Coordinates of C-alpha atoms in Angstrom, one line a residue:
Chain A
M1 CA 83.6 60.2 96.7
S2 CA 86.6 58.2 95.9
T3 CA 89.2 59.9 93.1
L4 CA 88.2 56.2 91.0
L5 CA 84.9 56.7 91.2
W6 CA 84.8 60.0 90.6
Q7 CA 86.6 59.6 87.3
A8 CA 84.5 56.6 86.6
T9 CA 81.5 58.5 87.2
V10 CA 83.1 61.4 84.4
S11 CA 84.2 59.2 81.8
G12 CA 80.6 57.4 81.9
V13 CA 78.8 60.3 81.5
L14 CA 80.7 61.7 78.8
I15 CA 80.8 58.0 76.8
G16 CA 77.4 58.1 78.0
G17 CA 76.5 60.8 75.7
V18 CA 77.6 59.1 73.1
Y19 CA 75.5 55.9 73.7
A20 CA 72.3 57.9 74.2
L21 CA 73.1 59.2 70.5
V22 CA 73.8 56.1 69.3
A23 CA 70.0 55.1 71.4
L24 CA 68.4 58.1 69.9
G25 CA 68.6 56.4 66.1
L26 CA 67.6 53.3 67.2
T27 CA 64.7 54.0 69.1
L28 CA 63.7 56.4 66.3
I29 CA 63.8 54.0 63.8
F30 CA 61.8 51.7 65.9
G31 CA 59.2 54.2 67.0
V32 CA 58.2 54.8 63.4
L33 CA 59.0 51.8 61.1
R34 CA 58.5 49.3 64.5
I35 CA 61.8 47.6 63.1
I36 CA 64.3 46.6 65.5
N37 CA 67.5 47.4 63.1
F38 CA 70.2 44.8 64.2
A39 CA 72.4 47.0 61.2
H40 CA 72.7 49.6 63.6
G41 CA 75.8 49.1 65.1
A42 CA 77.5 48.2 61.6
L43 CA 76.2 51.5 60.1
M44 CA 78.0 53.2 63.0
M45 CA 80.6 51.3 61.9
L46 CA 80.5 52.6 58.1
G47 CA 80.8 56.3 59.7
M48 CA 83.9 55.4 61.3
Y49 CA 85.3 54.3 58.4
A50 CA 84.0 57.2 56.3
T51 CA 85.3 60.1 58.9
F52 CA 88.8 57.7 58.8
F53 CA 88.8 57.5 55.5
L54 CA 87.6 61.5 54.5
H55 CA 90.7 62.1 57.2
V56 CA 93.6 60.3 55.7
H57 CA 93.0 60.2 52.2
G58 CA 90.5 63.6 51.7
G59 CA 93.2 65.4 54.7
L60 CA 89.5 66.4 56.0
D61 CA 89.4 67.4 60.1
P62 CA 87.4 64.5 61.2
Y63 CA 84.5 67.1 63.2
L64 CA 84.4 68.9 59.8
S65 CA 84.0 65.5 58.1
L66 CA 80.7 65.3 60.0
L67 CA 79.7 67.6 58.0
V68 CA 79.9 65.0 54.9
V69 CA 79.0 62.0 56.9
G70 CA 75.7 63.2 58.2
P71 CA 74.1 64.1 54.8
L72 CA 75.8 60.7 53.5
F73 CA 74.7 58.4 55.5
F74 CA 71.3 59.6 55.6
L75 CA 71.1 58.9 51.6
V76 CA 72.2 55.0 52.7
G77 CA 69.8 55.1 55.1
V78 CA 67.2 56.0 53.0
V79 CA 68.2 53.8 50.3
L80 CA 68.4 50.9 52.3
E81 CA 64.7 51.5 53.9
R82 CA 63.6 52.0 50.2
G83 CA 65.5 49.0 48.9
V84 CA 65.7 46.4 51.3
I85 CA 63.3 47.3 54.6
A86 CA 60.1 49.0 52.6
P87 CA 59.6 45.3 50.9
N88 CA 59.2 43.5 54.1
L89 CA 57.1 46.4 56.2
N90 CA 54.5 43.8 56.1
A91 CA 56.1 40.5 56.4
P92 CA 56.1 38.9 60.4
E93 CA 58.7 40.6 63.1
S94 CA 60.7 37.9 63.2
N95 CA 61.6 38.2 59.4
Q96 CA 62.3 42.1 59.8
L97 CA 64.9 40.7 62.8
L98 CA 66.2 38.5 60.3
L99 CA 66.4 41.0 57.1
T100 CA 68.5 43.2 59.0
L101 CA 70.5 40.4 60.8
G102 CA 71.2 39.9 57.0
V103 CA 72.0 43.7 56.4
A104 CA 74.5 43.9 59.4
L105 CA 76.7 40.9 58.3
F106 CA 77.0 41.5 55.0
L107 CA 78.2 45.2 56.0
E108 CA 80.5 43.9 58.7
N109 CA 81.8 41.2 56.7
G110 CA 82.7 43.5 53.7
A111 CA 84.3 46.0 55.7
L112 CA 86.1 42.8 57.1
A113 CA 86.7 41.9 53.4
L114 CA 87.4 45.4 52.1
F115 CA 89.8 47.0 54.6
G116 CA 90.6 44.2 56.5
A117 CA 90.9 43.5 60.5
D118 CA 93.4 45.5 61.5
P119 CA 92.6 48.2 63.9
R120 CA 93.3 51.7 62.5
S121 CA 93.0 55.0 64.2
V122 CA 92.8 58.8 63.8
R123 CA 94.8 60.8 66.5
L124 CA 94.5 64.2 66.5
G125 CA 97.6 66.1 67.6
Y126 CA 95.9 69.6 68.7
L127 CA 93.5 68.5 70.9
G128 CA 95.9 68.2 74.0
R129 CA 96.6 66.1 76.9
G130 CA 92.9 66.8 79.0
L131 CA 91.5 68.6 81.3
L132 CA 91.1 68.2 84.9
L133 CA 87.9 67.7 86.9
G134 CA 88.2 68.3 90.1
D135 CA 90.7 64.7 90.5
A136 CA 89.2 63.4 87.6
V137 CA 91.0 63.6 84.0
V138 CA 88.7 65.0 81.0
N139 CA 90.2 63.3 77.9
V140 CA 89.4 66.3 75.0
P141 CA 88.1 64.0 72.2
R142 CA 86.1 62.2 74.6
L143 CA 84.4 66.0 75.9
I144 CA 83.9 66.9 72.2
A145 CA 82.1 63.6 71.6
F146 CA 79.9 63.7 74.6
V147 CA 79.2 67.7 73.7
G148 CA 78.3 66.7 69.8
S149 CA 76.4 63.7 71.0
V150 CA 74.2 66.5 73.2
A151 CA 73.4 68.8 71.0
L152 CA 72.7 66.8 68.0
A153 CA 70.4 64.9 70.2
L154 CA 69.1 68.6 71.4
G155 CA 68.8 69.3 67.5
L156 CA 66.8 66.1 67.2
W157 CA 64.7 66.7 69.8
L158 CA 63.9 70.7 68.2
F159 CA 63.5 68.9 65.0
L160 CA 60.9 66.9 66.0
K161 CA 58.6 68.8 68.4
H162 CA 58.6 71.9 66.0
T163 CA 59.1 71.2 62.7
D164 CA 56.0 69.7 60.8
T165 CA 58.0 66.9 59.3
G166 CA 58.8 66.6 63.0
K167 CA 55.5 66.5 63.8
A168 CA 54.6 63.7 61.5
I169 CA 57.1 61.4 62.3
R170 CA 56.2 61.6 66.0
A171 CA 52.3 61.2 64.6
A172 CA 53.6 58.1 62.7
A173 CA 54.9 56.9 65.6
E174 CA 52.0 57.0 67.7
E175 CA 49.5 55.9 65.9
R176 CA 49.7 54.6 62.2
E177 CA 46.6 54.4 60.8
G178 CA 45.3 58.0 62.2
A179 CA 48.4 59.5 60.8
Q180 CA 47.6 58.3 57.5
L181 CA 43.8 59.2 57.9
V182 CA 45.2 62.6 58.3
G183 CA 46.8 62.7 55.0
I184 CA 50.6 61.9 55.9
D185 CA 52.8 60.3 53.3
I186 CA 53.8 57.1 55.8
R187 CA 55.8 55.4 53.0
R188 CA 58.3 59.0 52.9
L189 CA 58.5 59.0 56.0
Y190 CA 59.8 55.6 56.6
A191 CA 62.5 56.4 54.4
L192 CA 63.0 59.5 56.5
A193 CA 62.9 58.0 59.7
F194 CA 65.3 55.4 58.6
G195 CA 67.4 57.9 57.3
L196 CA 67.5 60.3 60.0
G197 CA 68.6 57.2 63.0
T198 CA 71.6 55.9 60.4
A199 CA 72.6 59.7 59.8
V200 CA 72.7 60.3 63.3
V201 CA 74.4 56.9 64.3
A202 CA 76.8 57.4 61.7
V203 CA 77.8 60.9 63.1
A204 CA 78.2 59.2 66.4
G205 CA 80.7 57.1 65.2
G206 CA 82.4 60.2 63.4
L207 CA 82.5 61.6 66.8
V208 CA 84.3 58.5 68.2
T209 CA 86.7 57.9 65.6
P210 CA 89.5 60.3 67.0
F211 CA 89.5 58.1 70.5
L212 CA 88.4 54.4 69.3
Y213 CA 89.7 52.2 67.3
V214 CA 88.0 51.5 63.8
A215 CA 87.8 48.3 63.1
P216 CA 85.1 46.0 61.5
D217 CA 83.9 44.8 64.6
V218 CA 83.6 47.8 66.2
G219 CA 80.2 48.4 66.4
D220 CA 79.0 45.0 67.7
V221 CA 79.2 46.5 71.2
F222 CA 77.6 49.6 70.2
N223 CA 74.7 47.7 68.5
I224 CA 74.0 45.5 71.8
L225 CA 74.0 48.6 73.8
A226 CA 71.6 50.8 72.0
F227 CA 69.5 47.4 72.3
V228 CA 70.0 47.3 75.9
I229 CA 69.3 51.4 76.4
V230 CA 66.4 51.0 74.0
V231 CA 64.6 48.7 76.0
L232 CA 65.7 50.2 79.3
G233 CA 64.3 53.7 78.2
G234 CA 61.4 52.4 76.7
M235 CA 61.2 51.2 72.4
G236 CA 60.7 54.2 70.9
S237 CA 60.9 56.9 73.9
F238 CA 63.4 59.6 72.9
I239 CA 63.8 60.8 76.6
G240 CA 64.5 57.2 77.7
A241 CA 66.9 56.6 75.2
L242 CA 69.0 59.8 76.7
L243 CA 68.6 58.9 80.1
G244 CA 69.1 55.3 79.4
G245 CA 72.4 56.3 77.6
F246 CA 73.8 57.9 80.8
L247 CA 72.6 55.2 83.0
V248 CA 74.5 52.7 81.0
G249 CA 77.3 54.8 80.5
V250 CA 78.2 55.5 84.0
A251 CA 77.1 51.8 85.3
E252 CA 79.6 50.4 82.8
S253 CA 82.7 52.7 83.4
I254 CA 81.7 52.1 87.5
G255 CA 81.5 48.2 86.7
A256 CA 84.8 48.4 84.6
A257 CA 86.7 50.4 87.9
V258 CA 85.7 47.9 90.2
M259 CA 85.9 44.5 87.6
P260 CA 88.4 43.2 85.7
G261 CA 88.1 43.1 81.6
S262 CA 85.4 42.5 79.6
L263 CA 83.6 41.2 82.6
K264 CA 82.4 44.4 83.3
Q265 CA 79.3 44.3 80.2
L266 CA 78.2 41.3 82.5
P267 CA 76.0 43.7 84.9
I268 CA 74.9 45.5 81.5
F269 CA 72.9 42.0 79.9
A270 CA 71.8 40.9 83.4
L271 CA 70.4 43.9 83.5
F272 CA 68.7 44.0 80.0
V273 CA 67.3 40.5 80.8
L274 CA 66.2 41.6 83.9
V275 CA 64.5 44.6 82.4
L276 CA 62.8 42.8 79.4
L277 CA 61.6 40.2 81.8
F278 CA 60.1 42.9 84.1
R279 CA 59.5 45.8 82.4
P280 CA 59.1 45.5 78.8
N281 CA 58.2 48.9 78.4
G282 CA 61.1 50.5 80.0
L283 CA 62.4 51.7 83.2
F284 CA 60.0 54.9 82.6
G285 CA 57.6 53.4 80.8
R286 CA 53.7 52.4 81.2
G287 CA 54.7 49.6 83.1
R288 CA 54.1 45.5 81.6
G289 CA 51.8 45.4 78.6
Chain B
M1 CA 58.2 7.2 44.9
A2 CA 59.5 9.4 48.1
R3 CA 60.5 6.4 50.1
I4 CA 62.3 4.8 47.7
G5 CA 64.1 8.3 46.8
G6 CA 65.1 8.3 50.4
L7 CA 66.4 4.9 50.7
V8 CA 68.7 6.0 47.8
A9 CA 69.6 9.1 49.7
V10 CA 70.5 7.2 52.7
A11 CA 72.5 4.3 51.3
A12 CA 74.5 6.8 49.0
A13 CA 75.2 8.6 51.8
A14 CA 76.3 5.8 53.8
L15 CA 78.9 4.8 50.8
A16 CA 79.5 7.6 49.0
P17 CA 82.3 8.7 51.8
L18 CA 84.3 5.5 51.0
F19 CA 85.1 7.0 47.8
L20 CA 86.0 10.2 48.1
S21 CA 89.0 12.6 49.4
A22 CA 89.7 13.3 53.0
Y23 CA 88.8 16.7 52.2
V24 CA 85.2 16.2 50.7
V25 CA 84.6 13.4 53.6
H26 CA 85.4 16.9 55.7
L27 CA 83.1 18.7 53.7
M28 CA 80.9 15.9 54.1
V29 CA 81.2 16.0 57.7
L30 CA 80.5 19.7 58.2
V31 CA 77.3 19.5 56.2
L32 CA 75.6 16.8 57.9
F33 CA 76.6 18.6 61.7
F34 CA 75.1 22.0 60.3
A35 CA 72.3 20.4 59.3
F36 CA 72.1 18.5 62.8
L37 CA 72.2 22.0 64.2
G38 CA 69.9 23.5 62.3
V39 CA 67.1 20.6 62.7
A40 CA 68.0 21.3 66.9
W41 CA 67.2 24.7 66.5
N42 CA 64.1 24.2 64.3
V43 CA 61.9 22.2 67.3
L44 CA 62.0 25.8 69.0
G45 CA 62.5 28.1 66.1
G46 CA 60.8 26.5 63.3
Y47 CA 57.8 24.3 64.9
A48 CA 56.9 26.6 67.6
G49 CA 57.8 29.4 66.1
Q50 CA 60.0 31.2 68.6
F51 CA 63.2 32.5 66.8
S52 CA 66.1 32.6 68.8
F53 CA 69.4 33.9 68.3
G54 CA 71.2 32.5 71.3
H55 CA 71.7 28.9 70.6
A56 CA 75.1 29.2 70.9
A57 CA 74.2 28.9 74.9
F58 CA 73.4 25.1 74.3
F59 CA 76.0 24.5 72.1
G60 CA 78.7 26.1 74.5
I61 CA 77.3 24.6 77.3
G62 CA 77.8 20.8 74.9
A63 CA 80.9 21.7 74.0
Y64 CA 82.3 23.0 77.6
T65 CA 80.8 20.0 79.5
S66 CA 82.2 17.5 78.0
T67 CA 85.6 18.8 77.4
L68 CA 86.0 19.9 81.0
L69 CA 84.9 16.4 82.5
L70 CA 87.0 14.7 79.3
V71 CA 90.1 16.8 80.3
R72 CA 89.8 17.2 83.9
L73 CA 88.2 14.2 85.1
G74 CA 88.7 11.9 82.7
V75 CA 85.0 11.2 81.6
S76 CA 84.9 9.9 77.7
P77 CA 83.1 12.0 75.8
W78 CA 80.5 9.6 75.0
A79 CA 79.4 10.4 78.9
G80 CA 79.9 14.0 78.0
F81 CA 77.2 13.9 75.2
L82 CA 74.6 13.1 78.1
A83 CA 76.0 15.5 80.3
G84 CA 76.1 18.5 77.7
A85 CA 72.5 17.5 76.8
A86 CA 71.4 17.4 80.4
L87 CA 72.9 20.5 81.2
A88 CA 71.9 22.8 78.1
A89 CA 68.5 21.1 79.0
A90 CA 68.6 22.8 82.2
F91 CA 69.4 25.9 81.2
G92 CA 67.4 26.0 78.3
C93 CA 64.2 25.3 80.9
F94 CA 65.2 27.9 83.0
A95 CA 66.0 30.8 80.5
G96 CA 63.0 29.3 78.5
Y97 CA 60.5 29.5 81.7
L98 CA 61.6 33.0 82.5
S99 CA 61.2 34.7 78.9
F100 CA 57.9 32.6 78.5
R101 CA 56.4 33.4 81.6
Y102 CA 56.8 36.8 81.9
G103 CA 55.3 36.7 78.0
L104 CA 58.5 37.9 75.8
R105 CA 57.9 37.0 72.0
G106 CA 59.1 37.7 68.2
P107 CA 61.9 40.2 68.6
Y108 CA 62.1 40.2 72.4
F109 CA 62.4 36.4 72.7
A110 CA 65.5 36.7 69.9
L111 CA 67.1 39.8 72.1
V112 CA 66.4 37.7 75.8
T113 CA 68.6 34.3 74.3
L114 CA 71.2 36.8 72.2
A115 CA 71.4 38.2 75.9
F116 CA 71.9 34.6 78.1
A117 CA 74.1 33.5 75.2
E118 CA 76.5 36.8 75.5
M119 CA 76.6 36.3 79.1
L120 CA 77.6 32.9 79.1
R121 CA 80.5 34.1 76.5
L122 CA 81.7 36.8 79.0
V123 CA 81.4 34.3 81.8
A124 CA 83.7 31.9 79.8
L125 CA 86.2 33.9 78.6
N126 CA 86.6 35.7 82.3
W127 CA 87.2 32.2 84.0
M128 CA 90.5 31.5 84.4
A129 CA 89.5 28.0 85.6
I130 CA 87.7 26.7 82.8
G131 CA 90.9 28.3 80.1
G132 CA 89.8 31.9 80.0
P133 CA 90.2 33.6 76.6
M134 CA 92.8 30.8 75.6
G135 CA 90.1 28.4 75.4
I136 CA 90.9 24.3 76.3
L137 CA 92.7 22.0 73.8
I138 CA 91.9 18.3 73.8
P139 CA 95.1 16.5 74.1
L140 CA 95.8 13.6 71.6
P141 CA 95.1 10.2 72.8
R142 CA 97.1 7.2 73.7
V143 CA 96.8 4.2 71.5
G144 CA 94.3 1.7 71.8
E145 CA 92.4 5.2 73.3
A146 CA 90.4 6.2 70.3
F147 CA 86.7 4.8 70.3
W148 CA 87.0 5.6 74.3
R149 CA 87.7 8.9 73.9
L150 CA 85.9 9.9 70.8
Q151 CA 89.4 11.0 69.0
F152 CA 89.8 9.2 65.9
P153 CA 92.8 9.7 63.2
D154 CA 90.1 9.6 60.2
K155 CA 87.4 11.4 59.0
L156 CA 85.3 8.4 58.7
P157 CA 84.1 7.9 62.1
Y158 CA 83.2 11.5 62.6
Y159 CA 81.5 11.4 59.5
Y160 CA 79.5 8.5 60.1
L161 CA 78.6 9.3 63.9
M162 CA 77.2 13.0 63.0
L163 CA 75.3 10.8 60.0
A164 CA 73.9 8.8 62.8
L165 CA 72.9 11.8 65.1
L166 CA 71.6 13.5 62.3
G167 CA 69.3 10.4 62.1
A168 CA 68.0 9.8 65.0
A169 CA 67.5 14.0 65.2
L170 CA 65.3 13.8 61.8
G171 CA 63.4 10.6 63.3
L172 CA 62.8 12.5 66.9
N173 CA 61.4 15.6 64.6
R174 CA 59.0 13.3 62.6
L175 CA 57.6 11.7 65.7
V176 CA 57.3 15.0 67.5
E177 CA 55.3 16.6 64.0
R178 CA 53.2 13.6 64.6
A179 CA 52.7 13.4 67.9
R180 CA 50.2 16.0 70.3
L181 CA 52.9 18.0 71.0
G182 CA 53.5 18.6 67.3
H183 CA 50.3 19.9 66.7
V184 CA 50.4 21.9 69.9
L185 CA 53.5 23.7 68.9
A186 CA 52.1 24.1 65.2
A187 CA 49.7 26.0 67.2
I188 CA 51.5 28.2 69.1
R189 CA 53.3 29.3 66.0
E190 CA 50.2 30.4 64.1
N191 CA 48.2 32.3 66.5
E192 CA 49.2 31.7 70.6
E193 CA 46.2 33.6 71.8
A194 CA 44.0 31.3 70.1
A195 CA 45.6 28.5 71.4
E196 CA 45.6 29.6 74.8
A197 CA 42.1 30.4 74.4
S198 CA 41.6 26.8 74.0
G199 CA 43.0 25.2 76.5
V200 CA 46.8 24.4 76.2
D201 CA 49.2 24.7 78.0
T202 CA 51.2 26.7 76.0
L203 CA 54.0 27.4 78.6
R204 CA 54.8 23.3 78.9
A205 CA 54.8 23.1 75.3
K206 CA 57.4 25.5 74.7
L207 CA 59.2 24.3 77.2
Q208 CA 59.4 21.0 76.4
A209 CA 60.4 22.4 72.8
M210 CA 63.1 24.2 74.5
A211 CA 64.5 21.3 76.5
L212 CA 64.2 19.1 73.0
S213 CA 65.9 21.8 71.0
A214 CA 68.5 22.9 73.7
S215 CA 69.9 19.2 74.5
L216 CA 70.2 18.4 70.9
T217 CA 72.5 21.5 70.1
A218 CA 74.8 20.4 72.8
L219 CA 75.6 17.0 71.4
G220 CA 76.2 19.4 68.2
G221 CA 78.6 21.0 70.8
T222 CA 80.5 18.1 72.2
F223 CA 81.0 16.9 68.8
Y224 CA 82.4 20.0 67.3
A225 CA 84.6 20.0 70.4
Q226 CA 85.9 16.2 69.9
Y227 CA 86.2 17.1 65.8
F228 CA 88.4 20.1 66.4
S229 CA 90.1 19.2 69.5
F230 CA 89.7 22.6 70.6
I231 CA 87.5 25.0 71.8
D232 CA 87.3 28.9 73.2
P233 CA 84.8 31.1 74.6
T234 CA 84.1 32.6 71.3
L235 CA 83.9 29.3 69.0
A236 CA 81.4 28.0 71.7
F237 CA 79.3 31.3 72.7
G238 CA 80.1 33.5 70.3
P239 CA 77.1 35.4 68.2
A240 CA 78.6 34.2 65.1
V241 CA 77.7 30.5 66.4
S242 CA 74.1 31.0 67.0
V243 CA 73.9 32.9 63.2
E244 CA 75.4 29.7 61.9
I245 CA 72.6 27.5 64.0
L246 CA 69.9 29.8 62.7
L247 CA 70.7 30.4 58.9
R248 CA 70.0 27.0 57.7
P249 CA 66.7 26.0 58.6
I250 CA 65.9 29.6 57.8
V251 CA 67.3 29.2 54.2
G252 CA 65.6 25.6 53.9
G253 CA 62.1 26.3 55.2
P254 CA 61.9 26.7 59.1
G255 CA 59.0 24.6 60.5
T256 CA 59.6 21.9 58.4
L257 CA 61.5 18.6 58.6
L258 CA 64.1 18.6 55.7
G259 CA 64.5 22.0 55.3
P260 CA 66.9 22.3 57.4
V261 CA 69.0 19.8 55.9
L262 CA 68.6 21.4 52.5
G263 CA 69.5 24.7 53.9
S264 CA 72.9 22.9 55.1
L265 CA 73.5 21.1 51.6
V266 CA 73.2 24.3 49.9
L267 CA 75.1 27.2 52.2
T268 CA 77.9 24.7 54.0
P269 CA 79.2 24.1 50.6
L270 CA 78.9 27.5 49.6
S271 CA 80.6 29.5 52.3
E272 CA 83.3 26.5 51.7
L273 CA 83.9 27.3 48.0
T274 CA 83.5 31.3 48.6
R275 CA 86.1 30.7 51.6
S276 CA 88.7 28.7 49.4
F277 CA 88.0 30.9 45.8
I278 CA 88.7 34.4 47.2
R279 CA 91.7 33.4 50.0
G280 CA 93.0 36.2 51.6
R281 CA 89.9 38.0 52.0
P282 CA 88.3 36.8 55.1
G283 CA 84.6 37.9 55.2
V284 CA 83.6 37.0 52.1
D285 CA 81.8 33.8 53.6
V286 CA 79.8 35.3 56.0
M287 CA 79.2 38.5 53.6
V288 CA 77.5 35.9 51.2
Y289 CA 75.6 34.5 54.1
G290 CA 73.8 37.8 54.6
A291 CA 73.0 38.6 51.3
V292 CA 71.4 35.0 51.4
L293 CA 69.6 35.9 54.3
V294 CA 68.5 39.2 52.7
V295 CA 67.1 37.4 49.6
V296 CA 65.0 34.8 51.0
V297 CA 63.6 36.6 53.7
T298 CA 62.6 39.1 50.8
F299 CA 61.6 36.5 48.2
L300 CA 61.3 32.8 49.9
P301 CA 59.9 33.6 53.1
G302 CA 59.3 30.0 54.0
G303 CA 62.7 29.3 52.4
L304 CA 63.6 26.5 50.2
V305 CA 61.0 24.1 50.8
G306 CA 58.2 26.4 50.9
A307 CA 59.3 27.8 47.4
W308 CA 59.3 24.2 46.4
R309 CA 55.6 23.6 47.4
R310 CA 54.2 26.6 45.9
I311 CA 56.2 25.6 42.6
R312 CA 54.3 22.1 42.9
R313 CA 51.3 23.4 44.0
S314 CA 51.0 25.8 41.1
A315 CA 51.9 22.6 38.6
A316 CA 49.3 20.8 40.1
A317 CA 46.9 23.8 39.4

């Protein structure tokens, strides 16, 4: 394999881990609430600003600040679900999409009004220049983001698999009425799932802050990519979001190596449209329907 | 009574700008412009209930088609209007056929339209022959060419052009409402399976709505390019354009004739006012949109028109 391609693959896998984590948050919310959360990217952006301000004004290391950002955004998610989403859960699907679009516009432009459009960055001197993996250079903050994302995804999986609350969430995602029949408090689970999804995406934001610029519109790209990944992997599927994240990460990275500028996103959208049309249940889903 | 009210409104709309300052006329042009785009979106999103998050695709096609024809080939934007509308209708039928043929509905249809618009934006952004990220500036006309090139030094001609376009679009929507197509679209919106079961060709009806909606939106795109003399990929195809287009009919009352107009009368001045009151804080106007959207979806799911009807009904009861 040529050096260029190898480098692209390595970079793609690293960022793919982060994409997977972002998509996991989105798919968790969709699985339980049946809502496509348009504000997912905006919440990630806020997670990045929180990490940035904790670092610059609080002197907190970005990686340590995740211990604050995670719980904080869990609460943000719970409040958002209780206050804005819950009153509309029985509304038509399109209205719910408009609702989260409204939240996204509010948050993104609120950040623009408060913090301005200037990109900000956190750079950590102690991380060094990079490691070599074969011919490919591995940027250390990106490696940490990858490891952190995969670890958190694993933690989330264990939580869903082995705790009572996790099992209740999966039950609610699988069969809403059935879960209610066996006495699961579905309203509490909705808030919990939305809170978890928000915490996960905010932590993903914290993990990328040491190597991406923080700006009000930084969440847009992640938002779109998360949609693509979640549709690719099958809406609500955990493993699908994980695999889809890596797939899109590598595809985008290789696309960037062979195509100029922003054109690298074009194949991802094309893939998105094709999957929506032909495999709306995802590449790994149960066919059409 | 309603007819007299309508006549008074039309007369006021026709005469008022003669007595108002250029800034107010500009504001009124914007109100009409966004009302027109809302009326265009409403055909598909309101009457047929197919929420598009990607109408920027048609808007951009209109803007780029007429502008390229004018700047590169010297074709009058009057012809550009038609060319853009035809191209947008063709693209709409292509995208619509794919989406509807494979049964995309609700949020999935919204996402696929968003993806189509984003793809066009990326193409425009990277295609240097049509200006790339720099966009296209329409040069000023020579003396005597203003009408032919649809570039006026004054806002009034634009105002009357937009008023006429809005009037025509409203008339067209009224015709659709009363024709068989209108009833079919309402049936699709309320219950697509039932419509199909009773023998309605839903695909055909949705494509007709798509073509009409797309071509009207493209007219708005051409108008925008001529009014501001500048377009770029974000102004023409950006997701913010799609949001601006759908916001007014949603707030005013989706699927109603005057909902988009009402929505524009409320939202357009609101955004202009927030922008001028809170200077140096870009984003506040769109932030207000976000809040309005959440409030309307939560408390007024039928928009302002729906709320008005509820009030009248409870007053009559």
